[in-house]
Tab-separated table of C-alpha atoms in Angstrom:
chain	number	residue	atom	x	y	z
A	1	GLN	CA	-10.363	86.409	220.259
A	2	ARG	CA	-7.262	88.403	218.870
A	3	PHE	CA	-7.209	86.234	215.717
A	4	GLN	CA	-11.152	86.870	214.967
A	5	THR	CA	-10.849	90.583	215.529
A	6	LEU	CA	-8.335	90.862	212.934
A	7	ALA	CA	-9.891	88.377	211.088
A	8	SER	CA	-12.802	90.490	211.003
A	9	ALA	CA	-10.784	93.269	209.876
A	10	GLY	CA	-9.890	92.055	206.724
A	11	ASN	CA	-6.611	90.367	207.555
A	12	THR	CA	-6.533	86.802	205.581
A	13	SER	CA	-4.032	85.326	207.689
A	14	ALA	CA	-5.856	86.220	210.926
A	15	GLY	CA	-8.992	84.639	209.866
A	16	ARG	CA	-6.736	81.291	208.845
A	17	MET	CA	-5.502	81.283	212.173
A	18	ALA	CA	-8.886	81.960	213.591
A	19	ALA	CA	-9.631	78.959	211.408
A	20	VAL	CA	-7.272	77.007	213.079
A	21	ALA	CA	-7.707	77.749	216.851
A	22	ASP	CA	-11.670	76.900	216.279
A	23	ALA	CA	-10.834	73.813	214.966
A	24	GLU	CA	-8.552	72.841	217.609
A	25	ASN	CA	-11.166	74.006	220.158
A	26	GLY	CA	-13.917	72.003	217.925
A	27	ASP	CA	-11.222	68.922	218.458
A	28	CYS	CA	-10.937	69.417	222.459
A	29	LEU	CA	-14.904	70.045	223.044
A	30	THR	CA	-15.206	66.620	220.793
A	31	TYR	CA	-13.135	64.990	223.092
A	32	LEU	CA	-15.027	66.295	226.030
A	33	ARG	CA	-18.136	64.914	224.287
A	34	ARG	CA	-19.618	68.410	224.595
A	35	LEU	CA	-20.746	67.816	221.134
A	36	GLN	CA	-22.949	71.219	220.659
A	37	GLU	CA	-19.996	73.267	221.502
A	38	ALA	CA	-17.686	71.369	219.174
A	39	ALA	CA	-20.132	71.598	216.441
A	40	ALA	CA	-20.296	75.500	217.126
A	41	ALA	CA	-16.340	75.088	217.047
A	42	TYR	CA	-16.178	73.693	213.925
A	43	GLU	CA	-18.837	76.015	212.278
A	44	ALA	CA	-16.984	79.024	213.058
A	45	ALA	CA	-13.697	77.275	211.539
A	46	LEU	CA	-15.602	77.071	208.526
A	47	GLU	CA	-16.611	80.613	208.259
A	48	HIS	CA	-13.273	81.700	208.944
A	49	ALA	CA	-11.627	79.514	206.394
A	50	GLY	CA	-13.891	80.194	203.806
A	51	ALA	CA	-16.395	77.389	203.581
A	52	ASN	CA	-17.033	78.179	199.495
A	53	GLN	CA	-13.243	77.420	199.015
A	54	HIS	CA	-12.363	74.007	197.526
A	55	SER	CA	-9.137	73.575	200.171
A	56	PRO	CA	-7.914	70.595	202.048
A	57	THR	CA	-8.582	72.375	205.236
A	58	VAL	CA	-12.339	73.438	204.521
A	59	ALA	CA	-12.499	69.935	203.294
A	60	THR	CA	-10.945	68.559	207.032
A	61	HIS	CA	-12.926	70.354	209.041
A	62	ARG	CA	-16.434	69.479	207.223
A	63	MET	CA	-15.360	66.069	207.927
A	64	GLN	CA	-14.802	67.178	211.587
A	65	LEU	CA	-18.129	68.855	211.992
A	66	GLY	CA	-19.722	65.407	209.972
A	67	LEU	CA	-18.656	63.443	212.626
A	68	VAL	CA	-20.077	65.622	215.455
A	69	ARG	CA	-23.394	65.589	213.380
A	70	GLN	CA	-23.145	61.914	213.209
A	71	ARG	CA	-22.296	61.382	217.049
A	72	GLN	CA	-25.456	63.767	217.554
A	73	GLY	CA	-27.592	61.748	215.222
A	74	HIS	CA	-27.908	64.262	212.728
A	75	TYR	CA	-27.229	61.433	209.852
A	76	THR	CA	-28.668	63.697	206.805
A	77	GLU	CA	-26.699	66.507	207.583
A	78	ALA	CA	-23.574	64.461	208.332
A	79	ALA	CA	-23.729	62.892	205.013
A	80	ILE	CA	-24.258	66.362	203.510
A	81	LEU	CA	-20.805	67.349	205.242
A	82	TYR	CA	-19.071	64.220	204.219
A	83	GLU	CA	-20.301	64.029	200.718
A	84	ALA	CA	-19.461	68.075	199.988
A	85	ALA	CA	-15.902	66.915	201.448
A	86	ARG	CA	-15.433	63.730	199.304
A	87	HIS	CA	-15.982	65.972	196.420
A	88	THR	CA	-13.353	68.784	197.394
A	89	PHE	CA	-10.956	66.064	198.063
A	90	GLU	CA	-11.435	64.394	194.745
A	91	LEU	CA	-11.072	67.787	193.316
A	92	LEU	CA	-7.716	68.424	195.261
A	93	GLY	CA	-6.643	64.803	193.773
A	94	ASP	CA	-6.265	63.348	197.554
A	95	PRO	CA	-7.573	59.675	196.950
A	96	GLU	CA	-6.351	59.116	200.769
A	97	ASN	CA	-8.617	61.383	201.902
A	98	THR	CA	-11.783	60.731	199.479
A	99	ALA	CA	-11.371	57.240	200.730
A	100	GLN	CA	-11.794	57.856	204.040
A	101	ALA	CA	-14.590	60.506	202.881
A	102	TRP	CA	-16.533	57.758	201.011
A	103	ARG	CA	-16.180	55.317	204.098
A	104	GLN	CA	-17.782	58.124	206.703
A	105	LEU	CA	-20.322	58.774	204.005
A	106	GLY	CA	-20.880	54.784	204.140
A	107	MET	CA	-21.065	54.678	208.041
A	108	VAL	CA	-23.233	57.494	208.679
A	109	ARG	CA	-25.736	55.974	205.827
A	110	LYS	CA	-25.682	52.565	207.618
A	111	LEU	CA	-26.474	54.377	211.173
A	112	ASP	CA	-29.297	56.137	209.007
A	113	GLY	CA	-30.790	52.896	207.836
A	114	GLN	CA	-29.807	53.282	204.168
A	115	LEU	CA	-28.098	49.756	203.546
A	116	LEU	CA	-27.730	49.763	199.960
A	117	PRO	CA	-26.371	53.375	199.692
A	118	ALA	CA	-24.136	52.436	202.555
A	119	LEU	CA	-22.596	49.555	200.454
A	120	GLN	CA	-22.007	51.557	197.632
A	121	ALA	CA	-20.053	54.095	199.614
A	122	CYS	CA	-17.922	51.657	201.311
A	123	GLN	CA	-17.317	49.725	197.978
A	124	GLN	CA	-16.047	53.095	196.540
A	125	ALA	CA	-13.789	53.655	199.479
A	126	LEU	CA	-12.427	49.898	199.382
A	127	TYR	CA	-11.976	50.620	195.409
A	128	LEU	CA	-10.029	53.809	196.730
A	129	TYR	CA	-7.900	52.152	199.566
A	130	GLU	CA	-7.123	48.899	197.175
A	131	ARG	CA	-5.535	52.097	194.307
A	132	GLN	CA	-3.416	53.119	197.111
A	133	ARG	CA	-2.537	49.549	198.698
A	134	ASN	CA	-3.638	51.072	201.808
A	135	ARG	CA	-3.934	47.604	203.718
A	136	PRO	CA	-5.105	49.265	207.045
A	137	GLY	CA	-8.100	50.920	205.320
A	138	ILE	CA	-8.839	47.936	202.955
A	139	ALA	CA	-9.165	45.604	206.404
A	140	GLU	CA	-11.585	48.486	207.892
A	141	THR	CA	-13.309	48.710	204.917
A	142	LEU	CA	-13.808	45.122	204.980
A	143	GLY	CA	-15.136	44.675	207.897
A	144	GLU	CA	-17.897	47.485	207.393
A	145	LEU	CA	-18.937	45.770	203.868
A	146	GLY	CA	-18.994	42.250	206.016
A	147	HIS	CA	-21.473	44.237	208.287
A	148	LEU	CA	-23.742	45.453	205.535
A	149	HIS	CA	-23.470	42.462	203.563
A	150	GLN	CA	-24.684	40.256	206.889
A	151	ALA	CA	-27.204	43.045	207.328
A	152	LEU	CA	-28.336	42.715	203.829
A	153	ASN	CA	-28.498	38.670	204.293
A	154	GLN	CA	-25.905	38.735	201.807
A	155	LEU	CA	-23.954	35.756	203.457
A	156	GLU	CA	-22.058	34.542	201.056
A	157	GLU	CA	-20.622	38.403	200.501
A	158	ALA	CA	-20.182	39.051	204.154
A	159	VAL	CA	-18.005	35.709	204.617
A	160	LEU	CA	-15.927	36.694	201.708
A	161	ALA	CA	-15.311	40.158	203.163
A	162	TYR	CA	-14.734	39.052	206.800
A	163	ARG	CA	-12.627	36.046	205.326
A	164	ARG	CA	-10.386	38.600	203.729
A	165	MET	CA	-10.225	41.211	206.365
A	166	ALA	CA	-8.851	38.689	208.813
A	167	GLU	CA	-6.349	37.600	206.497
A	168	LEU	CA	-5.053	41.232	206.078
A	169	TYR	CA	-5.013	41.702	209.911
A	170	ALA	CA	-2.980	38.478	210.389
A	171	GLN	CA	-0.510	40.147	207.734
A	172	LEU	CA	-0.503	43.406	209.213
A	173	GLY	CA	-0.198	41.348	212.656
A	174	ASP	CA	-2.903	42.832	214.434
A	175	GLY	CA	-5.077	40.719	216.519
A	176	ARG	CA	-8.203	42.098	215.657
């Protein structure tokens, strides 16, 4: 609360610290499955961090709030938050987090029954993970793509994605 008081008085450093504290509270509340309180904490973190800024902190808070909204079943709001985070990460030249945002966007669209947009988002994530040679990211995304192709009755594509995923996990020594 001290940080918030100082931030309200115009202290920008205190504002950043208040944002960090709010995000930490959001993390804890999320782990406790107190999702409404977690959402409020992440919203406060965004407010203190300056939600209109293109910063990695703001984008990360949007991803965190998006995950809470996704868990609450508020898929449209989650998708908007993931999309905003993705845009910021792209502007900042951060391909790892951009890929993660694309993947989350794909997952929330899948949950919302939007299978083709989900497939397109996961394909974007896969492209970025492949460019980075991020084999765990590639493998996880291939699993999502396999599931989406299967749900779309694109069985040959599903088999190819699942086979490639299994090969990668074998190379990584992961027994999934």
